[in-house]
Amino acid sequence: MQRVGALRRSGWQLLKSGASKQVTSSSCFTRNYSQGPGSFGLLFDIDGVLVRGKTLIPAAKQCFQNLVDRHGNYRVPVVFVTNAGNCMRQAKAEHLSRLLEVEVSPEQVMLSHSPLRMFTQFHKMRVLVSGQGPIEEVAHNLGFEDVVTIDMLREAYPVLDVVDHDRRPKDGIPPSKGLRPIDAVILFGEPIRWETNLQLIVDVLLTSGNPDNSWNSTQNPHIPVLACNMDLLWMAEAKNPRFGHGMFLVCLESLYKKVTGYELKYEALIGKPSVVTYNYAELLIRQQAERLGWTTPVRRLYAIGDNPMADIYGANLYNHYLQASRRGGAQGDLPERCSSMLVCTGVYSRDQRPELPADQTDAVTEQRIFHGHRDFRFDPSLLQPSFEVQDVKEAVELVFQEEGWPLE
């Protein structure tokens, strides 16, 4: 709790200061929001709630008619919280704006890696990044100054990546160019070539960041690893869920333990269901509320998602954190609660509702299916949403009803 609280305080200082233009430099808050008192904010997941792949879920467009006034100005603070992380916030905001036909600013978009802005102790280190899309640009945008990609590493050490025979050196063994040692590894999201990324990341971990060295499988702990997006599965256009970055992490953890006998350790796990992610999202909501001219703090958050393990577990875990903080006397400007809202348009389906034990204190057995990350304790009660609805439109209508706000 202490570490999360420290990150939360430093994050709010970052948001309040002008040091990060990506966070604070937009004047669109005053332009895009209606003025008026309020006490709640909305956190929207994207995949499975608003879109499936690149296809808009019809209820999403109808939903946002309730969230803006006749001039297109938002009536309440809104943040889009996604575990996706293979693009820049600007690109995601533009994509949502086109689909929803309302203006979405980058300041409203929170990607899985967004909280890394607060991990300033790593910003001057040499970091190896894994994922796809403009990950080098993303890393620099988050504050990292010395970035090495998997492609840069394999070019510097051409004999490391040999699973694909077509990528093996053809004419002799080219010399290694050598790089300064890697200080930390950042896993942004699922990569294109899993075998390449798995091999080179293990190489870096077993050589203290310097692949010129020999493996040392007894050296423990390894250099820091920070992982974003723990989703085992996610929903695109296909009828059934697709593998997410969480599946890649399962592979990496299994390989590392198989080779060394030790558990892979994470310096931080970021993205839903991490409490750090919800703390950062609440900071963005609070900043928007201030721009709205609201004189009272946001007291209630509603987190709308389709994935019980990521969205519902995370919102409920954050709600437990809020309750524990209040019991400890650290109320301040923290919200009173965070309610989880489960929609049936994505990973979750009422036809596939999991059977939970009547006694939720029962011990977890090997037979129980747990789609969460290895480092998160399985608590069946955290998978129970505050509200279950058909789609996002129904979710927003229910929130307005709960809050006593009129629908327009």
CSV table of C-alpha atoms in Angstrom, one decimal:
chain,number,residue,atom,x,y,z
A,1,MET,CA,0.0,0.0,0.0
A,2,GLN,CA,2.8,2.4,0.8
A,3,ARG,CA,4.4,2.1,-2.6
A,4,VAL,CA,1.1,2.5,-4.4
A,5,GLY,CA,0.4,5.6,-2.3
A,6,ALA,CA,3.8,7.1,-3.1
A,7,LEU,CA,3.3,6.5,-6.8
A,8,ARG,CA,-0.1,8.0,-6.6
A,9,ARG,CA,1.2,11.2,-4.9
A,10,SER,CA,4.1,11.5,-7.4
A,11,GLY,CA,1.6,10.9,-10.3
A,12,TRP,CA,-0.7,13.7,-9.1
A,13,GLN,CA,2.3,16.0,-8.8
A,14,LEU,CA,3.3,15.1,-12.3
A,15,LEU,CA,-0.2,15.8,-13.6
A,16,LYS,CA,-0.5,19.1,-11.8
A,17,SER,CA,2.9,20.3,-13.0
A,18,GLY,CA,3.7,21.4,-16.5
A,19,ALA,CA,6.6,19.0,-16.7
A,20,SER,CA,4.8,16.5,-18.9
A,21,LYS,CA,3.2,18.1,-21.8
A,22,GLN,CA,1.6,14.8,-22.8
A,23,VAL,CA,-0.4,14.9,-19.6
A,24,THR,CA,-1.2,18.6,-19.0
A,25,SER,CA,-0.8,20.7,-22.1
A,26,SER,CA,-4.2,20.4,-23.6
A,27,SER,CA,-6.7,23.2,-23.4
A,28,CYS,CA,-9.4,20.9,-24.8
A,29,PHE,CA,-10.7,20.1,-21.3
A,30,THR,CA,-12.3,23.5,-21.0
A,31,ARG,CA,-13.5,23.4,-24.6
A,32,ASN,CA,-14.9,19.8,-24.4
A,33,TYR,CA,-16.7,19.7,-21.1
A,34,SER,CA,-20.0,21.2,-19.9
A,35,GLN,CA,-19.8,23.1,-16.6
A,36,GLY,CA,-21.8,21.9,-13.6
A,37,PRO,CA,-21.5,20.1,-10.2
A,38,GLY,CA,-21.1,16.4,-10.1
A,39,SER,CA,-19.7,13.6,-8.0
A,40,PHE,CA,-18.8,10.6,-10.2
A,41,GLY,CA,-16.6,9.6,-13.1
A,42,LEU,CA,-16.6,6.9,-15.7
A,43,LEU,CA,-13.8,4.5,-16.6
A,44,PHE,CA,-14.4,2.7,-19.9
A,45,ASP,CA,-12.6,-0.4,-21.2
A,46,ILE,CA,-12.4,-0.4,-25.0
A,47,ASP,CA,-12.0,-3.9,-26.5
A,48,GLY,CA,-15.2,-5.8,-26.0
A,49,VAL,CA,-17.0,-2.8,-24.6
A,50,LEU,CA,-16.8,-0.2,-27.3
A,51,VAL,CA,-15.2,-2.1,-30.2
A,52,ARG,CA,-14.4,-5.6,-31.3
A,53,GLY,CA,-11.2,-5.3,-33.3
A,54,LYS,CA,-11.8,-2.3,-35.5
A,55,THR,CA,-15.6,-2.8,-35.5
A,56,LEU,CA,-17.7,-0.5,-33.3
A,57,ILE,CA,-20.3,-2.2,-31.0
A,58,PRO,CA,-23.6,-0.4,-31.9
A,59,ALA,CA,-24.5,0.3,-28.3
A,60,ALA,CA,-21.3,2.3,-27.8
A,61,LYS,CA,-22.3,5.1,-30.2
A,62,GLN,CA,-25.8,5.3,-28.6
A,63,CYS,CA,-24.2,5.4,-25.2
A,64,PHE,CA,-22.1,8.4,-25.9
A,65,GLN,CA,-25.2,10.4,-26.9
A,66,ASN,CA,-26.0,10.3,-23.2
A,67,LEU,CA,-22.5,11.5,-22.2
A,68,VAL,CA,-22.4,14.7,-24.2
A,69,ASP,CA,-24.6,17.6,-24.5
A,70,ARG,CA,-26.1,19.0,-27.7
A,71,HIS,CA,-22.8,20.9,-28.4
A,72,GLY,CA,-20.8,17.7,-28.1
A,73,ASN,CA,-19.4,18.6,-24.7
A,74,TYR,CA,-18.9,15.9,-22.1
A,75,ARG,CA,-21.3,16.0,-19.1
A,76,VAL,CA,-19.0,14.0,-16.7
A,77,PRO,CA,-15.3,13.1,-16.5
A,78,VAL,CA,-14.6,10.1,-18.8
A,79,VAL,CA,-11.4,8.1,-19.1
A,80,PHE,CA,-10.8,5.2,-21.5
A,81,VAL,CA,-8.7,2.6,-19.7
A,82,THR,CA,-7.4,-0.1,-21.9
A,83,ASN,CA,-4.8,-2.8,-21.6
A,84,ALA,CA,-3.8,-2.2,-25.2
A,85,GLY,CA,-0.4,-0.6,-25.5
A,86,ASN,CA,0.9,-0.9,-29.1
A,87,CYS,CA,0.2,2.7,-30.1
A,88,MET,CA,0.4,6.3,-29.0
A,89,ARG,CA,-2.4,7.8,-27.0
A,90,GLN,CA,-3.0,10.4,-29.8
A,91,ALA,CA,-3.6,7.6,-32.3
A,92,LYS,CA,-6.0,5.8,-30.0
A,93,ALA,CA,-7.9,9.0,-29.3
A,94,GLU,CA,-8.3,9.8,-33.0
A,95,HIS,CA,-9.5,6.3,-33.7
A,96,LEU,CA,-12.1,6.5,-30.9
A,97,SER,CA,-13.2,9.9,-32.0
A,98,ARG,CA,-13.9,8.6,-35.5
A,99,LEU,CA,-15.8,5.6,-34.3
A,100,LEU,CA,-17.9,7.3,-31.6
A,101,GLU,CA,-18.4,10.6,-33.4
A,102,VAL,CA,-17.5,12.6,-30.3
A,103,GLU,CA,-14.1,14.2,-29.6
A,104,VAL,CA,-11.8,12.1,-27.6
A,105,SER,CA,-8.6,13.8,-26.4
A,106,PRO,CA,-5.3,12.0,-25.7
A,107,GLU,CA,-5.7,13.1,-22.0
A,108,GLN,CA,-8.8,10.9,-21.8
A,109,VAL,CA,-6.9,7.8,-23.0
A,110,MET,CA,-5.0,5.6,-20.6
A,111,LEU,CA,-3.0,2.7,-22.2
A,112,SER,CA,-1.6,-0.2,-20.2
A,113,HIS,CA,1.8,1.4,-20.1
A,114,SER,CA,0.7,5.0,-19.1
A,115,PRO,CA,1.6,4.6,-15.4
A,116,LEU,CA,5.2,4.0,-16.4
A,117,ARG,CA,5.4,7.8,-16.5
A,118,MET,CA,5.6,7.6,-12.7
A,119,PHE,CA,8.4,5.1,-12.6
A,120,THR,CA,11.0,7.8,-13.0
A,121,GLN,CA,13.8,5.8,-11.3
A,122,PHE,CA,14.0,3.8,-14.5
A,123,HIS,CA,13.9,6.6,-17.0
A,124,LYS,CA,17.6,7.1,-17.2
A,125,MET,CA,18.5,3.4,-17.4
A,126,ARG,CA,19.1,1.5,-20.6
A,127,VAL,CA,16.0,-0.5,-21.1
A,128,LEU,CA,15.1,-3.3,-23.5
A,129,VAL,CA,11.6,-3.0,-24.8
A,130,SER,CA,9.4,-5.8,-26.2
A,131,GLY,CA,6.1,-5.5,-28.1
A,132,GLN,CA,4.9,-4.2,-31.4
A,133,GLY,CA,4.0,-0.9,-33.0
A,134,PRO,CA,6.0,2.2,-32.3
A,135,ILE,CA,7.3,0.9,-29.0
A,136,GLU,CA,10.6,2.9,-29.2
A,137,GLU,CA,8.6,6.1,-29.7
A,138,VAL,CA,6.2,5.1,-26.9
A,139,ALA,CA,9.1,4.4,-24.5
A,140,HIS,CA,10.6,7.8,-25.2
A,141,ASN,CA,7.2,9.5,-24.8
A,142,LEU,CA,6.9,7.9,-21.4
A,143,GLY,CA,10.2,9.4,-20.3
A,144,PHE,CA,12.7,6.6,-21.0
A,145,GLU,CA,15.9,8.1,-22.4
A,146,ASP,CA,18.0,5.1,-23.5
A,147,VAL,CA,15.9,2.5,-25.3
A,148,VAL,CA,16.9,-0.7,-27.1
A,149,THR,CA,14.4,-2.7,-29.1
A,150,ILE,CA,14.5,-6.5,-29.7
A,151,ASP,CA,15.4,-5.8,-33.3
A,152,MET,CA,18.3,-3.6,-32.3
A,153,LEU,CA,19.5,-6.4,-30.0
A,154,ARG,CA,19.3,-9.1,-32.6
A,155,GLU,CA,21.1,-7.0,-35.1
A,156,ALA,CA,23.9,-6.4,-32.6
A,157,TYR,CA,24.1,-10.1,-31.8
A,158,PRO,CA,23.2,-11.8,-35.1
A,159,VAL,CA,23.7,-15.4,-33.9
A,160,LEU,CA,21.2,-15.3,-31.1
A,161,ASP,CA,18.0,-15.6,-33.2
A,162,VAL,CA,18.1,-18.9,-34.9
A,163,VAL,CA,14.8,-20.7,-34.5
A,164,ASP,CA,13.7,-19.5,-37.9
A,165,HIS,CA,16.2,-21.1,-40.3
A,166,ASP,CA,15.7,-18.3,-42.8
A,167,ARG,CA,16.9,-15.7,-40.3
A,168,ARG,CA,20.2,-17.6,-39.5
A,169,PRO,CA,23.4,-16.0,-40.9
A,170,LYS,CA,24.1,-17.5,-44.4
A,171,ASP,CA,27.7,-16.6,-45.1
A,172,GLY,CA,29.8,-17.4,-42.0
A,173,ILE,CA,29.3,-16.0,-38.5
A,174,PRO,CA,29.1,-12.2,-38.5
A,175,PRO,CA,30.8,-10.5,-35.6
A,176,SER,CA,28.8,-9.1,-32.7
A,177,LYS,CA,28.6,-5.3,-32.6
A,178,GLY,CA,28.2,-5.3,-28.9
A,179,LEU,CA,26.0,-3.0,-26.8
A,180,ARG,CA,26.3,-1.5,-23.4
A,181,PRO,CA,24.6,-3.7,-20.9
A,182,ILE,CA,20.8,-3.6,-20.5
A,183,ASP,CA,19.7,-2.4,-17.1
A,184,ALA,CA,16.0,-3.3,-17.2
A,185,VAL,CA,13.4,-5.0,-19.4
A,186,ILE,CA,10.0,-3.5,-20.2
A,187,LEU,CA,7.3,-5.7,-21.7
A,188,PHE,CA,4.8,-3.5,-23.4
A,189,GLY,CA,2.6,-6.1,-25.1
A,190,GLU,CA,2.5,-9.2,-27.2
A,191,PRO,CA,5.2,-9.2,-29.9
A,192,ILE,CA,5.1,-10.5,-33.4
A,193,ARG,CA,7.7,-13.2,-33.2
A,194,TRP,CA,7.3,-14.8,-29.8
A,195,GLU,CA,10.3,-17.2,-30.3
A,196,THR,CA,12.7,-14.3,-31.0
A,197,ASN,CA,11.5,-12.2,-28.1
A,198,LEU,CA,11.4,-15.1,-25.6
A,199,GLN,CA,14.9,-16.2,-26.6
A,200,LEU,CA,16.5,-12.7,-26.4
A,201,ILE,CA,14.8,-11.7,-23.2
A,202,VAL,CA,16.0,-14.9,-21.5
A,203,ASP,CA,19.5,-14.2,-22.9
A,204,VAL,CA,19.4,-10.8,-21.3
A,205,LEU,CA,18.1,-12.0,-18.0
A,206,LEU,CA,20.7,-14.8,-17.7
A,207,THR,CA,23.6,-12.6,-18.6
A,208,SER,CA,23.0,-9.6,-16.4
A,209,GLY,CA,21.9,-7.6,-19.4
A,210,ASN,CA,25.0,-8.4,-21.5
A,211,PRO,CA,24.5,-11.2,-24.1
A,212,ASP,CA,28.3,-11.2,-24.7
A,213,ASN,CA,28.5,-13.1,-21.3
A,214,SER,CA,27.7,-16.7,-20.8
A,215,TRP,CA,24.4,-17.8,-19.2
A,216,ASN,CA,24.5,-17.9,-15.4
A,217,SER,CA,21.3,-19.7,-14.5
A,218,THR,CA,22.2,-19.6,-10.8
A,219,GLN,CA,22.4,-15.8,-10.7
A,220,ASN,CA,19.4,-14.5,-8.9
A,221,PRO,CA,17.8,-12.0,-8.7
A,222,HIS,CA,17.9,-11.0,-12.4
A,223,ILE,CA,17.8,-7.4,-13.7
A,224,PRO,CA,14.4,-5.6,-13.2
A,225,VAL,CA,11.4,-6.6,-15.4
A,226,LEU,CA,8.4,-4.4,-15.8
A,227,ALA,CA,5.3,-5.9,-17.6
A,228,CYS,CA,2.3,-4.1,-18.9
A,229,ASN,CA,-1.0,-5.8,-19.8
A,230,MET,CA,-1.6,-9.1,-18.1
A,231,ASP,CA,-4.7,-10.1,-20.2
A,232,LEU,CA,-4.6,-13.8,-20.9
A,233,LEU,CA,-7.4,-13.4,-23.5
A,234,TRP,CA,-9.1,-10.5,-25.3
A,235,MET,CA,-12.0,-10.2,-27.7
A,236,ALA,CA,-11.6,-9.1,-31.4
A,237,GLU,CA,-13.9,-9.9,-34.4
A,238,ALA,CA,-13.4,-13.7,-34.0
A,239,LYS,CA,-16.1,-15.7,-32.3
A,240,ASN,CA,-13.8,-16.9,-29.6
A,241,PRO,CA,-11.2,-14.9,-27.5
A,242,ARG,CA,-7.6,-14.4,-28.7
A,243,PHE,CA,-4.3,-14.8,-26.9
A,244,GLY,CA,-3.2,-11.7,-25.1
A,245,HIS,CA,0.1,-10.5,-23.6
A,246,GLY,CA,-0.7,-12.5,-20.5
A,247,MET,CA,-0.2,-15.6,-22.5
A,248,PHE,CA,3.2,-14.4,-23.6
A,249,LEU,CA,4.1,-13.7,-19.9
A,250,VAL,CA,3.1,-17.3,-19.0
A,251,CYS,CA,5.5,-18.6,-21.7
A,252,LEU,CA,8.3,-16.3,-20.5
A,253,GLU,CA,7.8,-17.3,-16.8
A,254,SER,CA,7.7,-21.0,-17.7
A,255,LEU,CA,10.9,-20.8,-19.8
A,256,TYR,CA,12.8,-18.9,-17.2
A,257,LYS,CA,11.8,-21.3,-14.4
A,258,LYS,CA,12.5,-24.4,-16.6
A,259,VAL,CA,16.0,-23.1,-17.3
A,260,THR,CA,16.9,-21.7,-13.9
A,261,GLY,CA,14.6,-23.4,-11.4
A,262,TYR,CA,13.7,-19.9,-10.1
A,263,GLU,CA,10.6,-17.9,-10.5
A,264,LEU,CA,10.7,-14.9,-12.8
A,265,LYS,CA,10.3,-11.8,-10.6
A,266,TYR,CA,8.6,-8.6,-11.7
A,267,GLU,CA,9.6,-5.2,-10.5
A,268,ALA,CA,6.1,-4.0,-11.4
A,269,LEU,CA,3.0,-5.4,-13.1
A,270,ILE,CA,1.1,-2.6,-14.8
A,271,GLY,CA,-2.3,-2.5,-16.5
A,272,LYS,CA,-5.6,-3.9,-15.3
A,273,PRO,CA,-6.1,-5.4,-12.7
A,274,SER,CA,-3.2,-3.6,-11.0
A,275,VAL,CA,-4.2,-1.1,-8.3
A,276,VAL,CA,-1.4,1.3,-9.7
A,277,THR,CA,-3.4,1.5,-12.9
A,278,TYR,CA,-6.6,2.5,-11.2
A,279,ASN,CA,-4.8,5.0,-9.1
A,280,TYR,CA,-3.5,6.6,-12.2
A,281,ALA,CA,-6.9,6.5,-13.9
A,282,GLU,CA,-8.4,8.2,-10.9
A,283,LEU,CA,-5.8,11.0,-11.1
A,284,LEU,CA,-6.9,11.6,-14.7
A,285,ILE,CA,-10.6,11.7,-13.7
A,286,ARG,CA,-9.8,14.1,-10.9
A,287,GLN,CA,-7.9,16.4,-13.2
A,288,GLN,CA,-10.8,16.5,-15.6
A,289,ALA,CA,-13.2,17.2,-12.8
A,290,GLU,CA,-11.1,20.2,-11.8
A,291,ARG,CA,-11.2,21.4,-15.4
A,292,LEU,CA,-15.0,21.0,-15.3
A,293,GLY,CA,-15.1,23.5,-12.5
A,294,TRP,CA,-16.4,20.9,-10.0
A,295,THR,CA,-15.7,22.2,-6.5
A,296,THR,CA,-16.2,18.9,-4.8
A,297,PRO,CA,-14.1,15.8,-5.3
A,298,VAL,CA,-15.2,12.9,-7.4
A,299,ARG,CA,-16.7,10.5,-4.9
A,300,ARG,CA,-17.7,7.5,-7.0
A,301,LEU,CA,-16.1,5.8,-9.9
A,302,TYR,CA,-17.8,3.3,-12.3
A,303,ALA,CA,-15.5,1.0,-14.2
A,304,ILE,CA,-17.2,-0.6,-17.2
A,305,GLY,CA,-15.5,-3.7,-18.8
A,306,ASP,CA,-16.0,-7.1,-20.4
A,307,ASN,CA,-13.2,-9.1,-18.9
A,308,PRO,CA,-14.0,-10.5,-15.4
A,309,MET,CA,-10.3,-11.1,-14.6
A,310,ALA,CA,-9.0,-7.8,-15.8
A,311,ASP,CA,-11.8,-5.2,-15.6
A,312,ILE,CA,-14.0,-6.6,-12.8
A,313,TYR,CA,-11.2,-8.1,-10.6
A,314,GLY,CA,-9.2,-4.8,-11.0
A,315,ALA,CA,-12.1,-2.5,-10.2
A,316,ASN,CA,-13.0,-4.6,-7.2
A,317,LEU,CA,-9.4,-4.8,-6.0
A,318,TYR,CA,-9.2,-1.0,-6.3
A,319,ASN,CA,-12.4,-0.6,-4.3
A,320,HIS,CA,-10.9,-2.8,-1.6
A,321,TYR,CA,-7.9,-0.5,-1.6
A,322,LEU,CA,-10.1,2.5,-1.3
A,323,GLN,CA,-12.0,1.0,1.7
A,324,ALA,CA,-8.8,0.0,3.4
A,325,SER,CA,-7.3,3.5,2.9
A,326,ARG,CA,-10.4,5.1,4.4
A,327,ARG,CA,-10.4,2.7,7.4
A,328,GLY,CA,-6.7,3.7,7.9
A,329,GLY,CA,-7.7,7.3,8.0
A,330,ALA,CA,-6.1,8.3,4.7
A,331,GLN,CA,-9.4,9.6,3.1
A,332,GLY,CA,-8.2,12.9,1.7
A,333,ASP,CA,-9.6,13.3,-1.8
A,334,LEU,CA,-9.9,9.6,-2.5
A,335,PRO,CA,-13.2,8.4,-4.0
A,336,GLU,CA,-15.6,6.6,-1.7
A,337,ARG,CA,-15.9,3.6,-3.9
A,338,CYS,CA,-15.3,2.1,-7.3
A,339,SER,CA,-18.2,0.1,-8.7
A,340,SER,CA,-17.5,-2.6,-11.3
A,341,MET,CA,-19.9,-3.0,-14.3
A,342,LEU,CA,-19.7,-6.2,-16.4
A,343,VAL,CA,-21.0,-6.1,-20.0
A,344,CYS,CA,-21.8,-9.1,-22.2
A,345,THR,CA,-20.4,-7.9,-25.5
A,346,GLY,CA,-16.8,-9.2,-25.2
A,347,VAL,CA,-14.9,-11.8,-23.3
A,348,TYR,CA,-17.7,-12.5,-20.8
A,349,SER,CA,-20.9,-14.1,-21.9
A,350,ARG,CA,-23.9,-15.0,-19.7
A,351,ASP,CA,-23.9,-18.4,-21.4
A,352,GLN,CA,-20.4,-19.1,-20.1
A,353,ARG,CA,-20.8,-17.8,-16.6
A,354,PRO,CA,-18.2,-19.5,-14.4
A,355,GLU,CA,-19.5,-21.6,-11.4
A,356,LEU,CA,-18.1,-20.1,-8.3
A,357,PRO,CA,-18.1,-21.9,-4.9
A,358,ALA,CA,-20.9,-21.2,-2.5
A,359,ASP,CA,-18.3,-20.7,0.2
A,360,GLN,CA,-15.8,-18.2,-1.2
A,361,THR,CA,-13.3,-18.8,1.5
A,362,ASP,CA,-12.7,-22.3,0.0
A,363,ALA,CA,-9.1,-23.1,-0.8
A,364,VAL,CA,-8.2,-22.8,-4.5
A,365,THR,CA,-7.7,-26.2,-6.1
A,366,GLU,CA,-5.6,-27.1,-9.2
A,367,GLN,CA,-8.8,-28.0,-11.0
A,368,ARG,CA,-10.2,-24.4,-10.7
A,369,ILE,CA,-9.5,-22.3,-13.8
A,370,PHE,CA,-7.9,-19.0,-13.1
A,371,HIS,CA,-7.2,-16.7,-16.0
A,372,GLY,CA,-5.4,-14.1,-13.8
A,373,HIS,CA,-1.7,-13.5,-13.6
A,374,ARG,CA,0.4,-15.9,-11.5
A,375,ASP,CA,1.2,-13.1,-9.0
A,376,PHE,CA,-2.4,-12.2,-8.2
A,377,ARG,CA,-4.2,-14.2,-5.6
A,378,PHE,CA,-7.4,-15.9,-6.8
A,379,ASP,CA,-10.3,-14.4,-4.8
A,380,PRO,CA,-13.7,-15.4,-6.3
A,381,SER,CA,-15.4,-12.5,-4.7
A,382,LEU,CA,-13.4,-10.1,-6.7
A,383,LEU,CA,-14.8,-11.6,-9.9
A,384,GLN,CA,-18.3,-10.6,-8.9
A,385,PRO,CA,-19.4,-7.3,-10.6
A,386,SER,CA,-21.3,-4.7,-8.7
A,387,PHE,CA,-23.7,-4.6,-11.8
A,388,GLU,CA,-24.1,-7.0,-14.7
A,389,VAL,CA,-25.7,-5.4,-17.9
A,390,GLN,CA,-26.0,-6.4,-21.5
A,391,ASP,CA,-24.0,-3.6,-23.1
A,392,VAL,CA,-22.3,-0.2,-22.5
A,393,LYS,CA,-25.4,1.8,-23.2
A,394,GLU,CA,-27.3,-0.1,-20.5
A,395,ALA,CA,-24.4,0.5,-18.2
A,396,VAL,CA,-24.4,4.3,-18.6
A,397,GLU,CA,-28.1,4.5,-18.3
A,398,LEU,CA,-27.9,2.5,-15.0
A,399,VAL,CA,-25.1,4.8,-13.7
A,400,PHE,CA,-27.2,7.9,-14.5
A,401,GLN,CA,-30.1,6.3,-12.7
A,402,GLU,CA,-28.0,5.5,-9.7
A,403,GLU,CA,-26.7,9.0,-9.6
A,404,GLY,CA,-30.0,10.7,-10.1
A,405,TRP,CA,-28.9,12.4,-13.3
A,406,PRO,CA,-31.3,12.9,-16.1
A,407,LEU,CA,-30.6,11.3,-19.5
A,408,GLU,CA,-30.6,13.7,-22.4
